[in-house]
Amino acid sequence: MYHFEYREAPKGLRPTRGDFARIARYLLPAWRPSVLILGCILVTSLLGLIPPLLIREIIDRAIPEQDSALLGWLVAGMIGAPLISGLIGVWMNYLVTVMSQGVMFDLRNEMYGKLLRQSLRFFTNIKSGEILSRIQNDVGGVQGVVSGTLVSLATNALVVVTTLVVLFRMDWRLSLIAVGVLPLFILPTRRVGQIRSRLSSQTQERLAEMTSTIQETLSVSGFLLSRLFGAQAHEGKRFREKAGAVRDLQIRQSMAGRWFLMWLLMFASIGPALIYLFGGYETIAGRITVGTIVAFVTYLGRLYGPASALVNVHVDIMSAVALFRRIFEYLDLPVEVADPQNPVRLTRPRGELRFEDVWMGYEEGRWTLEGVTFAALPGEMVALVGPSGAGKTTLTYLASRLYDPGRGRVTFDGVDLRALALDDLSRYTAKVTQETTLFHASVEENLRYAKPDATPAELERACRLAQIQEVIENLPQGLATLVGERGYKLSGGEKQRLAIARVVLRDPRLLILDEATSSLDSRSEALIQQALVPLLEGRTSLVIAHRLSTILRADLILVMDRGRIVERGVHAELLARGGLYARLYDQQFGRAVVST
Ligand code: ATP
């Protein structure tokens, strides 16, 4: 049966010449297979013209002339033509798939590479699932554009043109009738198609709502929330409503399709009926042969299907342009924190960090850091303290160049971070945070992430220094044990010590440390403190400090409030001053602790 469907073009989209040129640039490096594919389409559409001509010969010559040899040859031709055409089709399908997968492979890699170079800002601002959808669905859609849109367009256009040429050569008056019936297909296709398209986009919206409800509620955090608040019945009801809306819309959509099909079946029989009527008169009058009428009607099938499919072509092209635009949007993302063109190389960094009148804002018109100036000299420990939201984390982001300052500069060994190669920067600086990310891989692979060529002795030393060696030895497969999302579940403290071992391996000059606020028991906490001792030794460090021992050890304490450094000095000085530090100190530790 013919496949008719009319879809609405994406709204407000105007493809430009630039769009087409750029899409062609991506598809055209594969010009050789394109030419081969086009050749295949041409040959198969010509082969498709043969069987009706053979039918005409059977009816007009072989049967009346009782020539069984000719009959045999003609029938063999009727089988042979589609067979060859089918074989070519298989080969063409291979070519099309290889070509489109090649284009997708390039696009995926380019997009992934681009995303890897994006800044932290990009990832904090993007909706979850958005990136996945672009790489999976949009790039995945390219296959459809190549094998669906482009190949169908060429096939349908060639089939329609070649069929029309043959029809008009056979009998131009019958051909006019055949073409006259075409609007009967096209008009209802458009009308009913519009209705289906509206229903379909509503269904998509409802489906998306249903999916997001599933994602929200059937996850660890969602489950905990609904379970602990006893909200399961309520969630069940909410889901039923959403699923019900999807059901109703899909029933309506399917019924619109049914009515549509009924009309099409009717129109599909009108064409042949008219040909038999007028052709019949002509045959009676002896002007054309019976074989011609039968061949003619057989050709109609080849004409109506592809002609109706061409009604949709502009929609397909617009959808393809929209798809490529979404892909290009990602490929064109500016790289905010970019590698410098000619980076300054540091041979033996001393590890001096300076902030020089640094201003930084996450959003336009609102500063999160204001005029921050300080120096962490080689080997010194600088502690950051201050109320929640003061900008401590933000300051550490700037020290690792996760963001660039809006004004002022951050330097490492006197060189602006923006002039250092990002690779170098990450080699010389390392960060240990409260949340530790482990990949789903073995303990060893997780450790080697910091130093791929580490020797077994180095690995062991790092693990011992980080107080994690014993834990690893007791794991089911030692260093080869899988950890991470679906692997062996290490405790929070163990994970953190593993992260410390990773940093020990890396041996940075500058260490950025976000001390754990709570959540660890005292033994675990003590182990971490022990693990940190060798790590901090001889290195410059910037620590978001929550522990008294750290604060007491610091060479410089920076007290931050609302993005500014409001006090600075060592513990005793700051305490004596009786300002914000003294107040914070009282709240957190109480004077009694100090005096003991
Ligand atoms: P805490 O001790 O609670 O972790 P903090 O001193 O580390 O706080 P920051 O995380 O640096 O504070 O945040 C400073 C301010 O910047 C806060 O007001 C916060 O809301 C804001 N902020 C942080 N990240 C972003 C972001 N990605 N976009 C916009 N604003 C942000």
Coordinates of C-alpha atoms and ligand atoms in Angstrom, one line a residue:
M1 CA 0.0 0.0 0.0
Y2 CA 1.2 3.5 -0.6
H3 CA 2.5 5.3 2.5
F4 CA 0.9 8.7 2.7
E5 CA 1.5 11.1 5.5
Y6 CA 1.5 14.9 5.7
R7 CA 3.5 16.5 8.4
E8 CA 3.8 20.2 9.3
A9 CA 7.1 21.9 8.9
P10 CA 8.9 23.1 12.0
K11 CA 7.4 26.5 12.8
G12 CA 9.4 29.8 12.2
L13 CA 12.3 28.1 10.4
R14 CA 13.7 29.6 7.3
P15 CA 16.5 27.6 5.8
T16 CA 19.2 29.8 4.4
R17 CA 21.7 29.2 1.7
G18 CA 24.3 29.1 4.4
D19 CA 22.5 26.2 6.1
F20 CA 22.5 24.1 2.9
A21 CA 26.1 24.9 2.1
R22 CA 27.3 23.9 5.6
I23 CA 25.2 20.7 5.6
A24 CA 26.6 19.9 2.1
R25 CA 30.1 20.4 3.5
Y26 CA 29.5 17.7 6.1
L27 CA 27.9 15.3 3.6
L28 CA 30.0 16.0 0.6
P29 CA 33.4 14.6 1.7
A30 CA 31.6 11.4 0.9
W31 CA 30.9 12.4 -2.7
R32 CA 32.1 9.1 -4.2
P33 CA 29.6 6.9 -2.5
S34 CA 27.0 9.7 -3.2
V35 CA 27.6 9.3 -7.0
L36 CA 27.4 5.5 -6.7
I37 CA 24.2 5.7 -4.7
L38 CA 22.6 8.1 -7.3
G39 CA 23.6 5.6 -10.0
C40 CA 21.9 2.8 -8.1
I41 CA 18.7 4.8 -7.7
L42 CA 18.7 5.6 -11.4
V43 CA 19.2 2.0 -12.5
T44 CA 16.6 0.6 -10.1
S45 CA 14.0 3.2 -11.2
L46 CA 14.7 2.3 -14.8
L47 CA 14.4 -1.4 -14.0
G48 CA 11.1 -0.8 -12.3
L49 CA 9.7 0.5 -15.7
I50 CA 10.3 -2.9 -17.4
P51 CA 7.7 -5.3 -15.9
P52 CA 4.6 -3.3 -17.1
L53 CA 6.1 -3.2 -20.6
L54 CA 6.5 -7.0 -20.5
I55 CA 2.9 -7.4 -19.4
R56 CA 1.8 -5.4 -22.4
E57 CA 3.8 -7.7 -24.7
I58 CA 2.4 -10.8 -23.0
I59 CA -1.2 -9.6 -23.6
D60 CA -0.7 -8.0 -27.0
R61 CA 1.7 -10.4 -28.6
A62 CA 2.6 -13.7 -26.8
I63 CA -1.0 -14.7 -26.0
P64 CA -2.7 -13.7 -29.3
E65 CA 0.2 -15.1 -31.3
Q66 CA 0.3 -18.3 -29.2
D67 CA 4.1 -17.9 -28.9
S68 CA 5.0 -19.9 -25.7
A69 CA 8.7 -19.3 -26.1
L70 CA 8.2 -15.6 -26.1
L71 CA 5.8 -15.9 -23.2
G72 CA 8.5 -17.8 -21.3
W73 CA 11.1 -15.1 -21.9
L74 CA 8.8 -12.3 -21.0
V75 CA 7.8 -14.0 -17.7
A76 CA 11.5 -14.6 -17.0
G77 CA 12.1 -10.9 -17.6
M78 CA 9.2 -10.0 -15.1
I79 CA 11.0 -12.0 -12.5
G80 CA 14.6 -11.0 -13.5
A81 CA 14.1 -7.2 -13.4
P82 CA 12.9 -7.0 -9.8
L83 CA 15.5 -9.5 -8.8
I84 CA 18.4 -7.4 -10.2
S85 CA 16.8 -4.3 -8.8
G86 CA 16.6 -6.0 -5.3
L87 CA 20.2 -7.0 -5.4
I88 CA 21.2 -3.4 -6.3
G89 CA 19.0 -2.2 -3.5
V90 CA 20.9 -4.3 -0.9
W91 CA 24.2 -3.0 -2.1
M92 CA 22.9 0.6 -2.1
N93 CA 21.6 0.2 1.4
Y94 CA 25.1 -0.8 2.5
L95 CA 26.5 2.2 0.8
V96 CA 24.0 4.6 2.3
T97 CA 24.5 3.1 5.8
V98 CA 28.2 3.3 5.6
M99 CA 28.1 6.8 4.4
S100 CA 25.6 8.1 7.0
Q101 CA 27.4 6.3 9.8
G102 CA 30.6 7.9 8.7
V103 CA 29.1 11.4 8.8
M104 CA 27.6 10.6 12.2
F105 CA 30.9 9.3 13.5
D106 CA 32.6 12.5 12.5
L107 CA 29.9 14.7 14.0
R108 CA 29.8 12.8 17.3
N109 CA 33.5 13.0 17.7
E110 CA 33.6 16.7 16.8
M111 CA 30.7 17.4 19.2
Y112 CA 32.2 15.4 22.0
G113 CA 35.6 17.1 21.6
K114 CA 33.9 20.4 21.7
L115 CA 31.9 19.6 24.8
L116 CA 35.1 18.4 26.6
R117 CA 36.5 21.9 26.1
Q118 CA 33.5 23.7 27.5
S119 CA 33.7 25.5 30.8
L120 CA 32.2 24.6 34.1
R121 CA 29.7 27.4 33.5
F122 CA 28.3 25.5 30.5
F123 CA 27.7 22.4 32.5
T124 CA 26.2 24.1 35.4
N125 CA 23.8 26.0 33.2
I126 CA 22.7 23.2 30.9
K127 CA 19.5 21.2 31.6
S128 CA 20.3 17.6 32.5
G129 CA 19.6 15.3 29.6
E130 CA 20.1 18.0 27.0
I131 CA 23.6 17.0 26.1
L132 CA 22.7 13.4 25.8
S133 CA 19.7 14.2 23.6
R134 CA 21.9 16.2 21.2
I135 CA 24.6 13.6 20.9
Q136 CA 22.2 10.6 20.8
N137 CA 19.0 11.9 19.1
D138 CA 20.1 14.7 17.0
V139 CA 23.3 13.2 15.6
G140 CA 21.4 9.8 15.4
G141 CA 18.8 11.6 13.3
V142 CA 21.4 12.2 10.6
Q143 CA 21.0 8.6 9.5
G144 CA 17.4 9.4 8.8
V145 CA 18.2 12.5 6.9
V146 CA 20.6 10.7 4.6
S147 CA 18.8 7.4 4.1
G148 CA 15.3 8.8 4.5
T149 CA 15.1 12.3 3.3
L150 CA 17.9 12.4 0.7
V151 CA 17.6 8.9 -0.7
S152 CA 13.7 9.0 -0.8
L153 CA 13.8 12.4 -2.4
A154 CA 16.1 11.2 -5.2
T155 CA 14.2 7.9 -5.6
N156 CA 10.7 9.4 -5.6
A157 CA 11.7 12.2 -8.0
L158 CA 13.4 9.8 -10.4
V159 CA 10.5 7.3 -10.3
V160 CA 7.9 10.0 -10.9
V161 CA 9.8 11.5 -13.8
T162 CA 10.7 8.2 -15.5
T163 CA 7.1 6.9 -15.1
L164 CA 5.6 10.1 -16.5
V165 CA 7.9 10.0 -19.5
V166 CA 6.9 6.4 -20.3
L167 CA 3.2 7.1 -19.6
F168 CA 3.1 10.1 -21.9
R169 CA 4.9 8.2 -24.6
M170 CA 2.3 5.4 -24.4
D171 CA -0.8 7.6 -24.5
W172 CA -0.9 11.2 -23.7
R173 CA -4.6 11.5 -23.2
L174 CA -4.8 8.6 -20.7
S175 CA -1.7 10.2 -19.0
L176 CA -3.6 13.5 -18.6
I177 CA -6.4 11.6 -16.8
A178 CA -3.9 9.8 -14.6
V179 CA -2.2 13.1 -13.6
G180 CA -5.6 14.8 -13.2
V181 CA -6.4 12.3 -10.3
L182 CA -3.3 13.3 -8.4
P183 CA -4.8 16.3 -6.5
L184 CA -7.4 13.9 -5.1
F185 CA -4.5 12.2 -3.2
I186 CA -2.6 15.3 -2.4
L187 CA -5.3 17.5 -1.0
P188 CA -6.7 15.1 1.6
T189 CA -3.1 14.0 2.4
R190 CA -2.4 17.6 3.4
R191 CA -5.7 18.1 5.4
V192 CA -5.7 14.9 7.4
G193 CA -2.0 15.1 7.8
Q194 CA -2.3 18.5 9.5
I195 CA -4.7 17.0 12.0
R196 CA -2.4 14.1 12.7
S197 CA 0.6 16.3 13.0
R198 CA -1.2 18.5 15.6
L199 CA -2.2 15.4 17.6
S200 CA 1.2 14.0 17.2
S201 CA 3.0 17.0 18.7
Q202 CA 0.5 17.0 21.6
T203 CA 1.3 13.4 22.1
Q204 CA 5.0 14.1 22.1
E205 CA 4.5 16.8 24.8
R206 CA 2.4 14.4 27.0
L207 CA 4.9 11.6 26.5
A208 CA 7.7 14.0 27.6
E209 CA 5.7 14.9 30.7
M210 CA 5.2 11.2 31.5
T211 CA 8.9 10.4 31.0
S212 CA 10.0 13.3 33.2
T213 CA 7.6 12.1 35.9
I214 CA 9.1 8.6 35.6
Q215 CA 12.7 10.0 35.8
E216 CA 11.8 12.2 38.8
T217 CA 10.0 9.6 40.9
L218 CA 11.7 6.3 39.9
S219 CA 15.3 7.3 40.9
V220 CA 17.0 6.8 44.3
S221 CA 16.3 10.3 45.4
G222 CA 12.8 10.4 44.0
F223 CA 12.0 7.0 45.6
L224 CA 13.3 8.2 49.0
L225 CA 11.3 11.4 48.8
S226 CA 8.0 9.7 47.9
R227 CA 8.6 6.7 50.3
L228 CA 9.6 8.8 53.3
F229 CA 6.7 11.2 52.8
G230 CA 4.3 8.4 52.1
A231 CA 3.4 10.0 48.8
Q232 CA 3.2 6.8 46.7
A233 CA -0.6 6.9 46.3
H234 CA -0.4 10.5 45.3
E235 CA 2.4 9.8 42.8
G236 CA 0.5 6.8 41.4
K237 CA -2.6 9.0 40.8
R238 CA -0.4 11.7 39.1
F239 CA 1.1 9.1 36.8
R240 CA -2.3 7.6 35.9
E241 CA -3.5 11.1 34.8
K242 CA -0.4 11.6 32.6
A243 CA -0.6 8.1 31.1
G244 CA -4.3 8.5 30.5
A245 CA -3.7 11.7 28.5
V246 CA -1.2 9.8 26.3
R247 CA -3.6 6.9 25.8
D248 CA -6.5 9.2 24.7
L249 CA -4.4 11.2 22.3
Q250 CA -2.9 8.1 20.8
I251 CA -6.3 6.6 20.2
R252 CA -7.4 9.9 18.5
Q253 CA -4.3 9.9 16.4
S254 CA -4.7 6.4 15.3
M255 CA -8.4 7.0 14.3
A256 CA -7.5 10.0 12.2
G257 CA -5.2 7.8 10.4
R258 CA -7.9 5.1 9.8
W259 CA -10.4 7.5 8.2
F260 CA -7.6 8.8 6.1
L261 CA -6.6 5.4 4.9
M262 CA -10.2 4.7 3.9
W263 CA -10.4 7.8 1.7
L264 CA -7.1 7.0 0.1
L265 CA -8.1 3.5 -0.7
M266 CA -11.1 4.9 -2.5
F267 CA -9.1 7.5 -4.4
A268 CA -6.5 4.9 -5.3
S269 CA -9.2 2.9 -7.1
I270 CA -10.6 6.0 -8.9
G271 CA -7.5 6.4 -11.1
P272 CA -7.5 2.8 -12.5
A273 CA -11.3 2.9 -12.9
L274 CA -11.1 6.0 -15.0
I275 CA -8.3 4.5 -17.1
Y276 CA -10.4 1.4 -17.7
L277 CA -13.4 3.5 -18.6
F278 CA -11.7 5.8 -21.2
G279 CA -9.1 3.2 -22.2
G280 CA -11.9 0.8 -22.7
Y281 CA -13.7 3.1 -25.1
E282 CA -10.5 3.6 -27.0
T283 CA -9.9 -0.2 -27.2
I284 CA -13.4 -0.8 -28.4
A285 CA -12.8 1.9 -31.0
G286 CA -9.6 0.0 -31.9
R287 CA -7.2 2.9 -31.1
I288 CA -5.2 1.2 -28.3
T289 CA -4.5 -2.3 -27.3
V290 CA -5.7 -4.2 -24.2
G291 CA -2.0 -4.6 -23.1
T292 CA -1.5 -0.9 -23.1
I293 CA -4.4 -0.3 -20.7
V294 CA -3.2 -3.0 -18.3
A295 CA 0.4 -1.7 -18.4
F296 CA -0.9 1.8 -17.9
V297 CA -2.8 0.8 -14.7
T298 CA 0.3 -1.0 -13.4
Y299 CA 2.3 2.2 -13.9
L300 CA -0.2 4.2 -11.8
G301 CA 0.9 2.4 -8.7
R302 CA 4.4 3.6 -9.4
L303 CA 3.2 7.1 -9.9
Y304 CA 0.8 7.8 -7.0
G305 CA 2.9 6.5 -4.1
P306 CA 6.1 8.5 -4.9
A307 CA 4.1 11.6 -6.0
S308 CA 2.3 11.8 -2.7
A309 CA 5.5 11.2 -0.8
L310 CA 7.0 14.3 -2.6
V311 CA 4.2 16.4 -1.0
N312 CA 6.1 15.9 2.3
V313 CA 9.5 16.8 0.9
H314 CA 9.7 20.4 2.1
V315 CA 8.7 19.2 5.6
D316 CA 11.5 16.6 5.6
I317 CA 14.0 19.2 4.4
M318 CA 13.0 21.7 7.0
S319 CA 13.2 19.1 9.8
A320 CA 16.6 18.1 8.5
V321 CA 17.8 21.8 8.6
A322 CA 16.4 22.1 12.1
L323 CA 18.2 19.0 13.1
F324 CA 21.5 20.2 11.7
R325 CA 21.1 23.6 13.2
R326 CA 20.8 22.0 16.7
I327 CA 24.0 20.1 15.9
F328 CA 25.8 23.2 14.6
E329 CA 24.7 25.2 17.6
Y330 CA 26.8 22.9 19.8
L331 CA 29.7 22.7 17.3
D332 CA 29.8 26.5 17.3
L333 CA 29.8 27.0 21.1
P334 CA 32.5 29.5 22.0
V335 CA 35.2 28.0 24.2
E336 CA 35.2 30.3 27.2
V337 CA 38.2 28.9 29.0
A338 CA 40.5 28.3 26.0
D339 CA 44.0 27.1 25.7
P340 CA 46.3 30.0 24.8
Q341 CA 47.8 30.2 21.3
N342 CA 51.4 30.3 22.5
P343 CA 51.4 29.0 26.1
V344 CA 54.2 30.0 28.5
R345 CA 56.0 26.8 29.6
L346 CA 57.1 26.4 33.2
T347 CA 60.0 24.1 33.7
R348 CA 60.3 23.9 37.5
P349 CA 57.4 25.6 39.0
R350 CA 57.8 26.9 42.6
G351 CA 54.1 27.0 43.2
E352 CA 53.3 30.6 43.9
L353 CA 49.7 31.6 43.6
R354 CA 48.6 35.3 43.4
F355 CA 45.2 36.9 43.0
E356 CA 45.6 40.5 41.8
D357 CA 42.4 42.6 42.3
V358 CA 40.2 39.8 41.0
W359 CA 36.6 40.4 40.2
M360 CA 34.3 37.7 39.0
G361 CA 30.6 37.2 38.5
Y362 CA 28.5 34.2 37.4
E363 CA 25.8 36.5 36.0
E364 CA 26.0 39.8 34.2
G365 CA 25.8 42.8 36.6
R366 CA 26.4 40.9 39.8
W367 CA 29.8 40.3 41.3
T368 CA 30.5 37.2 43.3
L369 CA 34.1 38.1 44.0
E370 CA 35.1 41.7 44.4
G371 CA 38.7 43.0 44.4
V372 CA 40.3 39.9 45.8
T373 CA 44.0 40.3 46.3
F374 CA 46.4 37.9 48.1
A375 CA 49.5 35.8 47.6
A376 CA 50.1 32.2 48.6
L377 CA 53.9 31.9 48.6
P378 CA 55.6 28.6 47.7
G379 CA 55.0 26.1 50.4
E380 CA 52.5 28.3 52.3
M381 CA 49.1 27.3 53.4
V382 CA 46.3 29.8 52.9
A383 CA 43.0 29.1 54.7
L384 CA 39.7 30.5 53.5
V385 CA 37.0 31.0 56.1
G386 CA 33.7 32.8 55.9
P387 CA 29.9 32.4 56.1
S388 CA 28.1 30.2 53.6
G389 CA 27.8 31.9 50.2
A390 CA 30.8 34.2 50.8
G391 CA 32.6 33.0 47.6
K392 CA 35.2 30.6 49.0
T393 CA 34.4 27.9 46.4
T394 CA 34.3 30.4 43.7
L395 CA 37.7 31.6 44.6
T396 CA 39.1 28.1 44.4
Y397 CA 37.4 27.7 40.9
L398 CA 39.5 30.7 39.7
A399 CA 42.7 29.2 41.1
S400 CA 42.2 26.1 38.9
R401 CA 41.0 28.3 36.0
L402 CA 37.6 26.7 35.9
Y403 CA 36.5 30.3 35.3
D404 CA 38.4 33.3 34.2
P405 CA 38.2 36.5 36.2
G406 CA 36.0 39.4 34.9
R407 CA 38.7 41.8 36.0
G408 CA 42.2 41.5 37.4
R409 CA 44.3 38.4 37.1
V410 CA 45.3 35.2 38.8
T411 CA 48.9 34.2 38.4
F412 CA 50.9 31.0 39.0
D413 CA 54.6 31.6 39.4
G414 CA 54.0 35.1 38.1
V415 CA 52.4 33.9 34.9
D416 CA 48.7 34.8 34.2
L417 CA 46.7 31.5 34.2
R418 CA 45.3 32.4 30.8
A419 CA 48.8 32.2 29.4
L420 CA 49.5 28.7 30.7
A421 CA 48.6 25.6 28.8
L422 CA 45.6 24.0 30.5
D423 CA 47.5 20.7 30.5
D424 CA 50.4 22.3 32.5
L425 CA 48.0 24.0 34.8
S426 CA 46.3 20.7 35.7
R427 CA 49.7 19.0 36.1
Y428 CA 50.8 21.5 38.6
T429 CA 47.6 22.0 40.5
A430 CA 45.2 19.5 42.0
K431 CA 42.0 19.6 44.0
V432 CA 40.6 17.5 46.7
T433 CA 36.9 18.1 47.3
Q434 CA 34.2 16.8 49.6
E435 CA 32.5 15.0 46.7
T436 CA 34.8 12.4 45.1
T437 CA 34.1 11.2 41.7
L438 CA 35.3 7.7 40.8
F439 CA 34.9 6.3 37.4
H440 CA 33.3 2.9 36.9
A441 CA 36.6 1.1 36.5
S442 CA 39.1 -0.7 38.7
V443 CA 40.8 1.0 41.7
E444 CA 44.0 0.9 39.7
E445 CA 42.6 2.6 36.7
N446 CA 41.1 5.3 38.9
L447 CA 44.5 5.9 40.4
R448 CA 46.3 5.8 37.1
Y449 CA 44.0 8.6 35.9
A450 CA 46.4 10.9 37.7
K451 CA 49.5 9.3 36.4
P452 CA 49.1 6.7 33.6
D453 CA 52.7 5.5 33.8
A454 CA 52.9 5.1 37.6
T455 CA 54.9 2.0 38.7
P456 CA 53.4 -0.5 41.1
A457 CA 55.8 0.8 43.7
E458 CA 54.5 4.3 43.2
L459 CA 50.9 3.2 43.4
E460 CA 51.6 1.4 46.7
R461 CA 53.4 4.3 48.2
A462 CA 50.6 6.7 47.3
C463 CA 48.0 4.3 48.8
R464 CA 50.0 3.9 51.9
L465 CA 50.5 7.6 52.4
A466 CA 46.8 8.2 51.8
Q467 CA 45.9 5.5 54.5
I468 CA 44.0 3.5 51.9
Q469 CA 46.4 0.6 51.3
E470 CA 44.8 -1.7 53.9
V471 CA 41.3 -1.1 52.6
I472 CA 42.5 -1.9 49.0
E473 CA 44.2 -5.1 50.2
N474 CA 41.0 -6.3 51.7
L475 CA 38.9 -5.7 48.6
P476 CA 37.7 -8.8 46.8
Q477 CA 40.1 -8.3 43.9
G478 CA 42.5 -5.8 45.4
L479 CA 43.6 -3.1 43.0
A480 CA 41.6 -4.8 40.2
T481 CA 38.2 -4.4 42.1
L482 CA 35.7 -2.4 40.1
V483 CA 34.5 0.8 41.9
G484 CA 32.3 3.6 40.8
E485 CA 28.6 3.8 39.9
R486 CA 27.9 0.1 39.4
G487 CA 31.0 -1.3 41.2
Y488 CA 32.0 -2.0 44.8
K489 CA 30.7 0.7 47.1
L490 CA 33.4 2.4 49.0
S491 CA 32.4 4.5 51.9
G492 CA 32.6 8.3 51.7
G493 CA 35.9 8.5 53.7
E494 CA 37.5 5.7 51.7
K495 CA 36.6 7.4 48.5
Q496 CA 38.1 10.6 49.7
R497 CA 41.3 8.8 50.7
L498 CA 41.5 7.2 47.3
A499 CA 41.2 10.6 45.8
I500 CA 44.0 11.8 48.0
A501 CA 46.2 8.9 46.8
R502 CA 45.4 10.0 43.3
V503 CA 46.6 13.5 44.1
V504 CA 49.7 12.1 45.8
L505 CA 50.5 10.3 42.5
R506 CA 50.1 13.5 40.6
D507 CA 52.4 15.4 42.9
P508 CA 51.2 18.9 42.2
R509 CA 52.8 22.2 43.3
L510 CA 49.6 23.7 44.4
L511 CA 46.9 21.9 46.3
I512 CA 43.4 23.1 46.6
L513 CA 41.5 21.5 49.3
D514 CA 37.8 21.7 50.3
E515 CA 37.7 20.3 53.8
A516 CA 34.8 18.0 54.7
T517 CA 32.3 19.8 56.9
S518 CA 30.7 16.7 58.4
S519 CA 29.2 13.4 57.4
L520 CA 32.3 11.4 58.4
D521 CA 32.8 9.6 61.7
S522 CA 35.8 10.6 63.8
R523 CA 38.0 7.6 62.9
S524 CA 37.4 8.2 59.2
E525 CA 38.1 11.9 59.7
A526 CA 41.3 11.1 61.6
L527 CA 42.5 8.9 58.7
I528 CA 41.9 11.6 56.2
Q529 CA 43.8 14.1 58.4
Q530 CA 46.7 11.7 58.5
A531 CA 46.5 11.2 54.7
L532 CA 46.6 14.9 54.2
V533 CA 49.8 15.5 56.1
P534 CA 52.2 14.2 53.5
L535 CA 50.1 15.7 50.8
L536 CA 50.3 19.2 52.2
E537 CA 54.0 19.0 53.1
G538 CA 56.2 21.2 50.9
R539 CA 53.3 22.3 48.7
T540 CA 51.5 25.6 48.4
S541 CA 47.9 25.0 49.5
L542 CA 44.6 26.9 49.3
V543 CA 42.2 25.3 51.8
I544 CA 38.5 26.0 52.5
A545 CA 39.0 25.4 56.1
H546 CA 36.4 23.9 58.5
R547 CA 38.8 22.4 61.0
L548 CA 40.4 24.1 63.8
S549 CA 43.8 22.3 63.3
T550 CA 43.9 23.6 59.8
I551 CA 43.2 27.1 60.7
L552 CA 45.8 27.1 63.4
R553 CA 48.4 25.8 61.0
A554 CA 47.6 28.2 58.2
D555 CA 50.3 30.8 57.3
L556 CA 47.5 33.1 56.2
I557 CA 43.8 33.2 56.9
L558 CA 41.5 35.0 54.6
V559 CA 38.2 35.9 56.0
M560 CA 35.6 36.3 53.3
D561 CA 32.2 37.9 53.4
R562 CA 29.9 38.6 50.4
G563 CA 32.7 38.2 47.9
R564 CA 35.3 40.4 49.6
I565 CA 38.2 39.6 51.8
V566 CA 37.2 41.5 55.0
E567 CA 40.0 40.4 57.3
R568 CA 43.4 38.7 56.9
G569 CA 46.1 37.5 59.2
V570 CA 47.0 34.5 61.4
H571 CA 44.7 33.0 64.0
A572 CA 45.8 34.9 67.1
E573 CA 45.8 38.3 65.3
L574 CA 42.4 37.8 63.9
L575 CA 40.9 36.6 67.2
A576 CA 42.4 39.6 69.0
R577 CA 40.7 41.9 66.5
G578 CA 37.3 40.8 67.6
G579 CA 35.7 41.1 64.1
L580 CA 33.9 38.6 61.8
Y581 CA 36.6 36.0 62.3
A582 CA 36.2 36.1 66.1
R583 CA 32.4 35.8 65.8
L584 CA 32.6 32.9 63.3
Y585 CA 35.2 31.3 65.6
D586 CA 32.9 31.6 68.6
Q587 CA 30.0 30.1 66.7
Q588 CA 31.9 27.2 65.4
F589 CA 34.3 26.2 68.0
G590 CA 33.6 28.2 71.1
R591 CA 36.3 29.8 73.2
A592 CA 36.3 27.0 75.7
V593 CA 37.9 24.7 73.2
V594 CA 40.8 27.0 72.6
S595 CA 41.6 27.6 76.1
T596 CA 41.9 23.9 76.8
Ligands
ATP1 P1 29.6 27.5 51.1 O1 30.5 27.6 52.2 O2 28.2 27.4 51.4 O3 30.0 26.4 50.1 P2 30.9 29.5 49.4 O4 31.6 30.5 50.2 O5 31.8 28.4 48.9 O6 29.7 28.9 50.2 P3 30.3 30.0 46.7 O7 29.8 28.6 46.4 O8 31.5 30.5 46.2 O9 30.2 30.2 48.3 O10 29.1 30.9 46.2 C1 29.2 32.3 46.2 C2 27.9 32.9 45.7 O11 27.8 32.7 44.3 C3 26.6 32.4 46.3 O12 25.8 33.5 46.5 C4 26.1 31.5 45.2 O13 24.7 31.5 45.2 C5 26.6 32.1 43.9 N1 26.8 31.0 42.9 C6 27.6 29.9 43.0 N2 27.6 29.2 41.9 C7 26.9 29.9 41.0 C8 26.5 29.7 39.6 N3 26.9 28.6 38.9 N4 25.7 30.6 39.0 C9 25.2 31.6 39.7 N5 25.6 31.9 41.0 C10 26.4 31.1 41.7

